[in-house]
Tab-separated table of C-alpha atoms in Angstrom:
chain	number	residue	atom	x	y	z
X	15	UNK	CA	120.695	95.695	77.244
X	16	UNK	CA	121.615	98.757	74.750
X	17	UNK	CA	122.522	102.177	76.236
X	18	UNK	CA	119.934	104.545	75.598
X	19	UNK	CA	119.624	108.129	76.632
X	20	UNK	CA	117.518	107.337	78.933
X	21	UNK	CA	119.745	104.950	80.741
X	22	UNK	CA	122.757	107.713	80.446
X	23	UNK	CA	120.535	110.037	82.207
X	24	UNK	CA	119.754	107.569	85.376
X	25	UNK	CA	123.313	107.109	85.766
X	26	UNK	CA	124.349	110.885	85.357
X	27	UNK	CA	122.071	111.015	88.960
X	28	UNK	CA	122.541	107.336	89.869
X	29	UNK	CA	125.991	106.878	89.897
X	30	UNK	CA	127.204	109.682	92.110
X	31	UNK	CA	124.032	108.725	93.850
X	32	UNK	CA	125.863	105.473	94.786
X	33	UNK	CA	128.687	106.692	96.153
X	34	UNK	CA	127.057	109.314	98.691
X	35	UNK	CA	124.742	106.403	99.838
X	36	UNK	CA	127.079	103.770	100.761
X	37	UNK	CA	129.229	106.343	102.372
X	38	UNK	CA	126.427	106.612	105.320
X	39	UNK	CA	126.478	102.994	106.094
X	40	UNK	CA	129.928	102.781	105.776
X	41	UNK	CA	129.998	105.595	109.063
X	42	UNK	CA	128.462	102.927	110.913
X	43	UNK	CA	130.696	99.939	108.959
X	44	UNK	CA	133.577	101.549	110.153
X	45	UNK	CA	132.415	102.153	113.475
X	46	UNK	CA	132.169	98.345	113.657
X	47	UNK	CA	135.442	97.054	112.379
X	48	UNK	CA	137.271	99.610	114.266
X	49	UNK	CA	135.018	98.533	117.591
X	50	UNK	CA	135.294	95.452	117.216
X	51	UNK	CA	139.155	95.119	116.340
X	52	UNK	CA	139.625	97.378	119.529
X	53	UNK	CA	136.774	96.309	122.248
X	54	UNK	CA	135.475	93.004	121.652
X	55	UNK	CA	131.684	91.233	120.937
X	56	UNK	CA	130.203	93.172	123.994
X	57	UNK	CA	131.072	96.302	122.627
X	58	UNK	CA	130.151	95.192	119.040
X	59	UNK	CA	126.455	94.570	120.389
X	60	UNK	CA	126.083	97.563	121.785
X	61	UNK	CA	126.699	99.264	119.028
X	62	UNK	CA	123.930	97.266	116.819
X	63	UNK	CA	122.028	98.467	119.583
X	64	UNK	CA	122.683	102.089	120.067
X	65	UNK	CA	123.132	102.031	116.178
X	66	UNK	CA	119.713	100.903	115.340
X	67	UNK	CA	118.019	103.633	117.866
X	68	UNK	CA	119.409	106.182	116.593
X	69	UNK	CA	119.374	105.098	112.557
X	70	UNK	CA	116.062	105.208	113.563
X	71	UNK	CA	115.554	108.440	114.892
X	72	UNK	CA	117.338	109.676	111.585
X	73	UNK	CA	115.436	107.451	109.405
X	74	UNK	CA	112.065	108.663	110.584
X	75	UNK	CA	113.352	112.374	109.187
X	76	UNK	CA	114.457	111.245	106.118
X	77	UNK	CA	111.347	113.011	104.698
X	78	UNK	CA	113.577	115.953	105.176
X	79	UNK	CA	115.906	114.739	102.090
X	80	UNK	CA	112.623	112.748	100.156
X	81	UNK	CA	110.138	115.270	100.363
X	82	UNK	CA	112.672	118.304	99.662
X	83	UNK	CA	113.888	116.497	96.479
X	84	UNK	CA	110.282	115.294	95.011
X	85	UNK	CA	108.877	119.073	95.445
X	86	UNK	CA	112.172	120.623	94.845
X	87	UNK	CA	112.835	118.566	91.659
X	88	UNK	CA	108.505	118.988	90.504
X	89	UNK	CA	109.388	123.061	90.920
X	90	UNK	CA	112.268	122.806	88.847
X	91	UNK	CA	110.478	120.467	86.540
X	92	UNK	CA	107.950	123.483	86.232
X	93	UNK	CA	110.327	126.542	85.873
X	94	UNK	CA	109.689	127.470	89.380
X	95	UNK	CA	113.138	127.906	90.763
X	96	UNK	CA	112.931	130.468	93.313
X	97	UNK	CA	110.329	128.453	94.578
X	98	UNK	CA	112.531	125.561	94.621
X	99	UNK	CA	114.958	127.239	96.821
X	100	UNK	CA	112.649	128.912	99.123
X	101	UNK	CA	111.343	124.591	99.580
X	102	UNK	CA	114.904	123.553	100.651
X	103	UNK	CA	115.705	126.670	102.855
X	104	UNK	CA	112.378	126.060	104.858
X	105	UNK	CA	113.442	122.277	104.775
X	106	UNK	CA	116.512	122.844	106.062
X	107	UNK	CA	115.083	125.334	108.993
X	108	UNK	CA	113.188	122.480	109.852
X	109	UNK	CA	115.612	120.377	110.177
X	110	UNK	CA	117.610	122.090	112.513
X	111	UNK	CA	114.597	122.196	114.600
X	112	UNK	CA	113.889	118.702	114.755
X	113	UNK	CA	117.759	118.027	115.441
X	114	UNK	CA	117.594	120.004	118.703
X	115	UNK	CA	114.474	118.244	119.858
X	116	UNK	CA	115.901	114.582	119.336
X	117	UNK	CA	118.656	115.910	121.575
X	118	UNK	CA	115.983	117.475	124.264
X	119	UNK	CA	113.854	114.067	124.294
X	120	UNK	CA	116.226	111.340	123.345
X	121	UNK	CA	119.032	112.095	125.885
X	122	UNK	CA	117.044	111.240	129.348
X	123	UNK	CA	115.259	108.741	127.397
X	124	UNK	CA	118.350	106.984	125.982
X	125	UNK	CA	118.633	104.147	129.102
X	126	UNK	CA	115.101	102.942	128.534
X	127	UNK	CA	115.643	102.633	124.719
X	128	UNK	CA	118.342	100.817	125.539
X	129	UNK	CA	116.655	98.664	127.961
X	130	UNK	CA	113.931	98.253	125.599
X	131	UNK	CA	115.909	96.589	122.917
X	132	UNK	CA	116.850	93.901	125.574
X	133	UNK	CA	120.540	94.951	126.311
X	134	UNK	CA	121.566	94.346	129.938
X	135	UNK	CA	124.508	95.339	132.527
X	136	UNK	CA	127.853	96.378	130.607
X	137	UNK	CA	126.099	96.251	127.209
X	138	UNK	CA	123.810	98.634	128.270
X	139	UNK	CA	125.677	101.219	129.607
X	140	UNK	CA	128.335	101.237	126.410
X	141	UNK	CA	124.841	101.597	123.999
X	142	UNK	CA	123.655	104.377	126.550
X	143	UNK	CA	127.224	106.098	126.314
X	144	UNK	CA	127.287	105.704	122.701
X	145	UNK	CA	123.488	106.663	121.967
X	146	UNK	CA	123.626	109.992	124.206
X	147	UNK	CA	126.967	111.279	122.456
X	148	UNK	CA	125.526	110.414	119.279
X	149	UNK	CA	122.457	112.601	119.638
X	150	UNK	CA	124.421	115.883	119.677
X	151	UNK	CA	124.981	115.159	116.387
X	152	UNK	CA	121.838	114.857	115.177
X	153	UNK	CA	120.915	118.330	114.142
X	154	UNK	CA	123.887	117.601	111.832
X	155	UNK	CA	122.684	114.719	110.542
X	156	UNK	CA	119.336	116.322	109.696
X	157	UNK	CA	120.482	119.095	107.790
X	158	UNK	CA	122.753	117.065	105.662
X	159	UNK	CA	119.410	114.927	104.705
X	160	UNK	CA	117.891	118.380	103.688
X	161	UNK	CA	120.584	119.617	102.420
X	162	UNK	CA	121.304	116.565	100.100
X	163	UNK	CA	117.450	116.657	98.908
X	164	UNK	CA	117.532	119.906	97.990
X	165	UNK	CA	120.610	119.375	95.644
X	166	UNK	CA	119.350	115.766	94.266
X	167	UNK	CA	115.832	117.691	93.527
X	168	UNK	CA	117.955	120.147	91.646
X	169	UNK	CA	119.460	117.491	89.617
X	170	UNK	CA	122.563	117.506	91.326
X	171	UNK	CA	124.176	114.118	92.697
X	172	UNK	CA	127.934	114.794	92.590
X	173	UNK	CA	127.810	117.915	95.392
X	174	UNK	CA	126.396	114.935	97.871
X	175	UNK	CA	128.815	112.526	96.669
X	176	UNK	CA	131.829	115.123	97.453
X	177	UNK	CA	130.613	115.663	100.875
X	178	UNK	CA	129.997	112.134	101.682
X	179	UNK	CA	133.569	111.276	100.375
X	180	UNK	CA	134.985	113.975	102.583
X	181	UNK	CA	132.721	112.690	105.698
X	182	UNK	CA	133.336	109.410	105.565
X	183	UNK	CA	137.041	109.839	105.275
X	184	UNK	CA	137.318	112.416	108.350
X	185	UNK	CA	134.369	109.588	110.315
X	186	UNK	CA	137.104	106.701	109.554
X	187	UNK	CA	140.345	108.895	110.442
X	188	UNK	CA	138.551	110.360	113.725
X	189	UNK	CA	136.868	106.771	114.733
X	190	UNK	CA	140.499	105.197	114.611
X	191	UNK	CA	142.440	107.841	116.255
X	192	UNK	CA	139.685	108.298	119.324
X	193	UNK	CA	139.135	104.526	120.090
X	194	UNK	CA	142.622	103.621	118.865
X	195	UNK	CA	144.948	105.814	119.916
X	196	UNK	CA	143.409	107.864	122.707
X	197	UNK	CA	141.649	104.510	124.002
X	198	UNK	CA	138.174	106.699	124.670
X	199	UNK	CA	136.431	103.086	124.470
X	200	UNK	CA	133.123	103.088	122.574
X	201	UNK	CA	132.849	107.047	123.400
X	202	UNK	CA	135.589	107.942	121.138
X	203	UNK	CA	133.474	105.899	118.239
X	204	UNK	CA	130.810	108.416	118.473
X	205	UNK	CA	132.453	111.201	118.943
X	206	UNK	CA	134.302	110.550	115.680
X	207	UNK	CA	131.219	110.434	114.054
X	208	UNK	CA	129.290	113.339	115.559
X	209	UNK	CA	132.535	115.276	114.570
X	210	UNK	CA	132.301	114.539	111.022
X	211	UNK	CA	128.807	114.895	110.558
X	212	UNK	CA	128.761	118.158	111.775
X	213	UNK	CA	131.320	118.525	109.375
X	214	UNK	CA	129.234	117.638	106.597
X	215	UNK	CA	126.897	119.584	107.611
X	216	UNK	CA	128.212	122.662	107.505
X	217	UNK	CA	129.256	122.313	103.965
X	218	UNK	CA	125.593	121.878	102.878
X	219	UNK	CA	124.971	125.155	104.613
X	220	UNK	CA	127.282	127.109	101.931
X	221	UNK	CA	125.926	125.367	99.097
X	222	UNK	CA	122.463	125.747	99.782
X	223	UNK	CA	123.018	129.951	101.181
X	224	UNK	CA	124.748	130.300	97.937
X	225	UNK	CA	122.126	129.011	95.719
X	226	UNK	CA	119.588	130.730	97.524
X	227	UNK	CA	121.390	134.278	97.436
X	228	UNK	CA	121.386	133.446	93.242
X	229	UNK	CA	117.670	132.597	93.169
X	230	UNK	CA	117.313	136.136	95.417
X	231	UNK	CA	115.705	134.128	98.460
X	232	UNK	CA	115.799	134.857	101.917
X	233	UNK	CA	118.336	132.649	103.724
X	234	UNK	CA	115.537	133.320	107.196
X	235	UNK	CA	112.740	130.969	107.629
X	236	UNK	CA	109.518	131.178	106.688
X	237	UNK	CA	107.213	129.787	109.295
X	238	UNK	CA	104.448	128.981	106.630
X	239	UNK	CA	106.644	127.504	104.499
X	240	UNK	CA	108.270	125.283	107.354
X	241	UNK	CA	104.755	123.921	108.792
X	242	UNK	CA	103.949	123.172	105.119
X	243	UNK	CA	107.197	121.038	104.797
X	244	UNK	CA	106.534	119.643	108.317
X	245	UNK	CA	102.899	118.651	107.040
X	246	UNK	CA	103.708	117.598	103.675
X	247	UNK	CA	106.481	115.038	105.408
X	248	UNK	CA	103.293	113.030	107.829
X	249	UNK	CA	102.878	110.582	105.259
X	250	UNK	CA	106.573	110.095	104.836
X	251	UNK	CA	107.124	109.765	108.658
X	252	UNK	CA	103.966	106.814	108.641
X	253	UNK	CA	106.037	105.162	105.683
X	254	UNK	CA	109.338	105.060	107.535
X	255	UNK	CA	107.793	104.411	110.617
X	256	UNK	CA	106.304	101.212	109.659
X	257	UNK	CA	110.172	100.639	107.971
X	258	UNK	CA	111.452	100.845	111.274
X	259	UNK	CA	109.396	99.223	113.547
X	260	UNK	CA	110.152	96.233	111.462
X	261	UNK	CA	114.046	96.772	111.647
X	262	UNK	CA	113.614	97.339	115.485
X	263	UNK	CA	111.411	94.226	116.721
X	264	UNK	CA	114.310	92.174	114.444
X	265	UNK	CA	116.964	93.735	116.448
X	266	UNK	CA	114.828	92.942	119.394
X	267	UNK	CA	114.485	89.509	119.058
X	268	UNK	CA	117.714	88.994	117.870
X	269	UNK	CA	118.988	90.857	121.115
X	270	UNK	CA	116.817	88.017	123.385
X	271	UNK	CA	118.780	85.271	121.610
X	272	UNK	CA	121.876	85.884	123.173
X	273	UNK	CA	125.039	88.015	122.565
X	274	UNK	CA	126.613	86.370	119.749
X	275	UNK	CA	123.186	86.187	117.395
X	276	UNK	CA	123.037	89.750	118.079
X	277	UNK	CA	126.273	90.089	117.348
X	278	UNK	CA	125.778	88.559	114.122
X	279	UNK	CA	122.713	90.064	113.553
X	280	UNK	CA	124.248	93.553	113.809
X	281	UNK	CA	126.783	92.530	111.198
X	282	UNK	CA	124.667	91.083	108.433
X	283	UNK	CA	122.388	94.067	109.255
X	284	UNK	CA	125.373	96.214	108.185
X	285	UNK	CA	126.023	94.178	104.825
X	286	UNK	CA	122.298	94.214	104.297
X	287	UNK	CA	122.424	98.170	104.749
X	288	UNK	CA	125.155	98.778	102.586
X	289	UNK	CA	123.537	96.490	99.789
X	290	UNK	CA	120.763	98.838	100.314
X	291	UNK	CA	122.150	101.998	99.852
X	292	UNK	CA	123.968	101.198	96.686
X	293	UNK	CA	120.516	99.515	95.221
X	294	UNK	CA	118.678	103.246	96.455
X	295	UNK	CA	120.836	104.894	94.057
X	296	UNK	CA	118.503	104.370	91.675
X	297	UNK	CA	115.392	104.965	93.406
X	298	UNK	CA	117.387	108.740	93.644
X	299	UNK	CA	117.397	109.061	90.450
X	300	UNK	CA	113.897	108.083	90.170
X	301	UNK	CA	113.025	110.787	92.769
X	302	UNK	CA	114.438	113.172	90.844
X	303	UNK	CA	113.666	112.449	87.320
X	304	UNK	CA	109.684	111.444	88.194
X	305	UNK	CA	109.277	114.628	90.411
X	306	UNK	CA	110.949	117.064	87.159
X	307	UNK	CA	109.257	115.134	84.514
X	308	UNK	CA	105.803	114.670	86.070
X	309	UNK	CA	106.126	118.869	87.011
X	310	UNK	CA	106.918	119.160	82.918
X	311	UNK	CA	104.058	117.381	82.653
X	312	UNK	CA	105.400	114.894	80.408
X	313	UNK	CA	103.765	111.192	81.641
X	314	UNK	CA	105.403	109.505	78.706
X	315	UNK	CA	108.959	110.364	80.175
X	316	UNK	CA	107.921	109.225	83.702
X	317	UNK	CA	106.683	105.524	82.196
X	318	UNK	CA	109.623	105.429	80.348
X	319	UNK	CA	112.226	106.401	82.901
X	320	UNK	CA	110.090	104.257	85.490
X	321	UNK	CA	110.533	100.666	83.303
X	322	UNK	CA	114.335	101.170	82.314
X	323	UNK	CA	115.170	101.885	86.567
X	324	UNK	CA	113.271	98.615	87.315
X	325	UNK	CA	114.792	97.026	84.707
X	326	UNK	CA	118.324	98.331	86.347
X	327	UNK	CA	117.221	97.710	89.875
X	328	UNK	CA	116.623	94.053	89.343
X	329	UNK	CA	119.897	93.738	87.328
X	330	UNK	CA	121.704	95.662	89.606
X	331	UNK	CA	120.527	93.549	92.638
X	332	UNK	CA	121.272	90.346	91.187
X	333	UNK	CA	124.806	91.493	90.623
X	334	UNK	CA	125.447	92.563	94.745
X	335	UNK	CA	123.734	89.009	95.481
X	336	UNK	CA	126.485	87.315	93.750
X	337	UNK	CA	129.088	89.752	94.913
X	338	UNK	CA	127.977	88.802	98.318
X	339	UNK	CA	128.220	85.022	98.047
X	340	UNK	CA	131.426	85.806	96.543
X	341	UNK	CA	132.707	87.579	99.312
X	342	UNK	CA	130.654	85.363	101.598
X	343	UNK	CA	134.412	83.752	103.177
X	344	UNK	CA	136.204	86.907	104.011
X	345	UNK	CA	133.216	89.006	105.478
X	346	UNK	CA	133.291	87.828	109.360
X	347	UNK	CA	137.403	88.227	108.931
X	348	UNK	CA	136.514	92.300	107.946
X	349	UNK	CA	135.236	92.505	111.443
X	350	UNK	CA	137.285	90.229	113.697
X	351	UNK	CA	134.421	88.121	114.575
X	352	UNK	CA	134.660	85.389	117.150
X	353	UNK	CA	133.835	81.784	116.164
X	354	UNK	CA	130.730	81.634	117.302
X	355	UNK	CA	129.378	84.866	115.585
X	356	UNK	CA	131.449	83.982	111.747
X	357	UNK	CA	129.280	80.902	111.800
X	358	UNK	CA	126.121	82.323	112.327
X	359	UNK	CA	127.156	85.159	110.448
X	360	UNK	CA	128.242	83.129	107.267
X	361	UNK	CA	125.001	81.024	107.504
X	362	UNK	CA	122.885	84.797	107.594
X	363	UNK	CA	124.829	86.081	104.497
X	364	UNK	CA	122.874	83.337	102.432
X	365	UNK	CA	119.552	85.071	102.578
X	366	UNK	CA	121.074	88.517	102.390
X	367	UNK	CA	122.464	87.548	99.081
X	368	UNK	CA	118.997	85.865	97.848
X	369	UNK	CA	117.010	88.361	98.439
X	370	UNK	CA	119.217	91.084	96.622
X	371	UNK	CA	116.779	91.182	93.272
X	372	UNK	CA	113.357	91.577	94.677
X	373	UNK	CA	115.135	94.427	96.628
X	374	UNK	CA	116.351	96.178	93.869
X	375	UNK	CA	112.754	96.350	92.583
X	376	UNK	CA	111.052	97.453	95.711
X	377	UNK	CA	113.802	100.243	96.372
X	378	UNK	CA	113.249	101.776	92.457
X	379	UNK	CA	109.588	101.724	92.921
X	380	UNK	CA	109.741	103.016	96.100
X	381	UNK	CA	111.809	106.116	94.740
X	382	UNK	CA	109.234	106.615	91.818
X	383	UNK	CA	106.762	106.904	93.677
X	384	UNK	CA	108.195	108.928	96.207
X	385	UNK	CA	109.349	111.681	93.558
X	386	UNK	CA	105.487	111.283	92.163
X	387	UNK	CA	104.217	112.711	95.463
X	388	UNK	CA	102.666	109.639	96.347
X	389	UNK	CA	103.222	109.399	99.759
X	390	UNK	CA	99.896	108.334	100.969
X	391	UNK	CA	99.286	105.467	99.273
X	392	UNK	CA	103.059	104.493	100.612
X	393	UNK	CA	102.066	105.061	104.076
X	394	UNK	CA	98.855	102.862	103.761
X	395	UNK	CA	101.320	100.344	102.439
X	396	UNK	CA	103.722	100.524	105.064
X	397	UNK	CA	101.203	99.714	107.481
X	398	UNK	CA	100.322	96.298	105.602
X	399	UNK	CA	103.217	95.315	105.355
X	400	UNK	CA	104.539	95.862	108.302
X	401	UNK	CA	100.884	93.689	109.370
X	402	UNK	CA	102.296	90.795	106.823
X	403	UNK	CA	106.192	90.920	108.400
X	404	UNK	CA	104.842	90.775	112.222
X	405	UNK	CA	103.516	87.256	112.682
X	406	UNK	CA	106.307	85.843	110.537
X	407	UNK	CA	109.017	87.607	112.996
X	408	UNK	CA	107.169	85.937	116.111
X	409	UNK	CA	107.197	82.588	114.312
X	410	UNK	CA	110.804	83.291	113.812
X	411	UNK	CA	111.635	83.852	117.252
X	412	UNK	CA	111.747	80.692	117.942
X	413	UNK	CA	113.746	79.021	115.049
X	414	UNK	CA	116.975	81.148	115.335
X	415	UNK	CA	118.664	84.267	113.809
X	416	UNK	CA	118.729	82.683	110.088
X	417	UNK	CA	114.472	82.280	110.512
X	418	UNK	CA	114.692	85.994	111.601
X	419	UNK	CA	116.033	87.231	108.747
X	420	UNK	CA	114.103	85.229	106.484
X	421	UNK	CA	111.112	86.586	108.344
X	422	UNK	CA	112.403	90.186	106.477
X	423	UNK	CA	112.272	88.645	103.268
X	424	UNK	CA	108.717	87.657	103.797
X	425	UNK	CA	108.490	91.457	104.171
X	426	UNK	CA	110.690	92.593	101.316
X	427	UNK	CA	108.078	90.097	98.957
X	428	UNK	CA	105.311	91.959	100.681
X	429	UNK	CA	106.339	95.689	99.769
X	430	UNK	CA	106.958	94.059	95.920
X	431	UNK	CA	103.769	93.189	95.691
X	432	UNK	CA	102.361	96.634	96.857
X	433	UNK	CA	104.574	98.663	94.843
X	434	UNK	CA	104.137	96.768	91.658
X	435	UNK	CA	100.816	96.712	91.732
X	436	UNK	CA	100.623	100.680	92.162
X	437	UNK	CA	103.022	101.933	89.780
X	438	UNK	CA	101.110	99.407	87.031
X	439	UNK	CA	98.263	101.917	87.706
X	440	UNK	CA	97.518	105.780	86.943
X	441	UNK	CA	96.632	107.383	90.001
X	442	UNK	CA	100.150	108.494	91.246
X	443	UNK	CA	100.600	110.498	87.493
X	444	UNK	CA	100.106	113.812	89.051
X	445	UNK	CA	101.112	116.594	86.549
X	446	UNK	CA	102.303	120.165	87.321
X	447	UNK	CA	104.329	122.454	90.001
């Protein structure tokens, strides 16, 4: 496949992209190795569960880094550029907001999450410890989602990939020396990582004042502007809703089959994760080049742009499917697994690595049409499929961990099929600021 100009511009954004998105699953990768090197399969579960509540309570904001980059990146498209900057201040007000309420709801809350997922006795009370530390760093974690959309929407993916670098390092160094050295248990783990994410954090807040100062706009918020961010961000929330509820009743049935298939579960989720975060760098770029070209105005650039990144996606995600069956043999040694969780871990890592092309397709689209403003129609599809994946997951409660995850590929096939058949059509070409 020739190089054009085109394809240098996708991985101007793309490539940095990549390396600020697999730094936030590796936070929770290197939670894992260094938990499970230093506390055992117990402790190893209850971080897959703790981890997945609050990944979800993050994921459900990740309008705040979406919706910020689409509008920011249309306004920029369009010349608008104060405008841009008063979009990611507001976004960022907001998320500061919604960080303190996670805190305020999710911290007397956190024992019947727990208990929801199916985690019992010592398990329990190590996800409980680890969920309720975690929270305080959630307001963190929200503003470096806003943060990171505003700079992505203003074509910039190497700021992110900086911070990331700089997060994850401090995350791995903290992590280690807590559980480690100090021997805080499972506490030190998220301390380590509420640490660096604050971290991060804070650096996003001197980018974005600076920029703001340049563009002459007010660093306070606007309360219009924030409710209109909040609004605009519904469908979003519906769309990653329906994305998590399927990642949660998996972790839920997996935690009812017993300690080691969650154990295993967790893992493979990680792996699956990390694959996904490296195929989204593409659907980043999309974001950003769909939401300047389409606020240009120029529809021919957005087709374009929108058949070379699928073309990338699928190549892209064949590539990490045979890097995975590759690395298939060493993967349970990375995290000191026990007998009984390598095998069923080695046996899950087939359908992780088969499923790797039709992912890199759904993620693309998925960014493309985010970055077109399309977020309704993605909502409406998140429900369906979400309908399609349910009565496969109950079928596969019953077959074992392997039919589980298969269940999510019935999924993955489903969301392909929705996204394909939308971005063959017109309606989501929306021109202008």
């Amino acid at each position: 496949m020739p190089i054009t100009s085109r394809d240098r511009e996708i991985l101007r954004l793309a490539v940095p992209a990549f390396g600020a998105l697999v730094a936030e699953p590796l936070f929770l990768l290197a939670d894992y190795a260094i938990v499970g090197h230093g506390l055992g399969t117990t402790a190893v579960g209850a971080l897959g569960v703790a981890g997945t509540v609050l990944t979800t309570l993050v994921n459900l904001c990740v309008f705040l880094a979406y919706g910020t980059t689409a509008q920011v990146a249309r306004q920029t498209g369009a010349g608008e550029h104060g405008r841009a900057m008063r979009s990611g201040v507001d976004g960022i007000w907001l998320a500061i907001g919604l960080g303190v309420a996670l805190i305020a709801v999710g911290w007397p809350l956190a024992p019947e999450v727990v208990g929801w997922l199916g985690a019992s006795g010592t398990q329990a009370g190590q996800a409980v410890t680890y969920l309720r530390i975690s929270l305080l760093g959630t307001p963190g974690m929200l503003v470096v989602l806003a943060g990171t959309g505003v700079l992505r929407g203003l074509q910039d993916t190497v700021t992110p990939l900086a911070v990331a670098i700089g997060s994850f390092a401090a995350n791995a160094a903290l992590n280690a020396w807590f559980v480690l050295g100090l021997g805080w248990g499972i506490a030190g783990s998220a301390w380590g990582t509420v640490l660096a994410q604050t971290l991060g954090a804070a650096v996003y807040l001197v980018v974005v004042a600076r920029g703001a100062r340049r563009h002459g706009t007010p660093l306070t918020p606007s309360l219009y502007g924030v409710r209109q961010a909040g609004t605009a961000g519904i469908a979003l929330f519906v769309r990653t809703l329906c994305l998590r509820i399927v990642l949660l009743a998996a972790t839920a049935i997996a935690t009812r089959m017993g300690e080691a298939e969650l154990a295993a579960y967790a893992l493979a989720t990680q792996v699956w994760t990390l694959l996904a975060f490296a195929l989204d760098a593409i659907a980043i770029a999309g974001q950003a080049i769909t939401g300047r070209s389409l606020g240009a105005g120029d529809v021919p650039a957005t087709r374009d742009a929108t058949r070379r990144m699928v073309t990338w996606g699928l190549w892209s995600g064949a590539l990490l499917g045979l890097l995975v069956l590759a690395a298939r043999p060493l993967v349970p040694g990375l995290f000191d697994a026990e007998p009984a969780v390598a095998g069923m871990l080695l046996d899950l890592l087939w359908p992780v690595a088969l499923f790797q092309p039709i992912c890199g397709i759904v993620f693309v689209l998925d960014g493309v049409l985010i970055g077109a403003g399309d977020q309704r129609y993605l909502a409406w599809a998140g429900v369906w499929t979400t309908l399609a994946y349910l009565p496969a997951a109950l079928l596969a409660s019953g077959l074992g961990v392997v039919a589980l995850w298969c269940a999510l590929g019935v999924w993955m096939v489903a969301r392909l099929v929705t996204l394909v058949r939308r971005a063959a059509g017109t309606a989501w070409l929306v021109t202008g600021a």
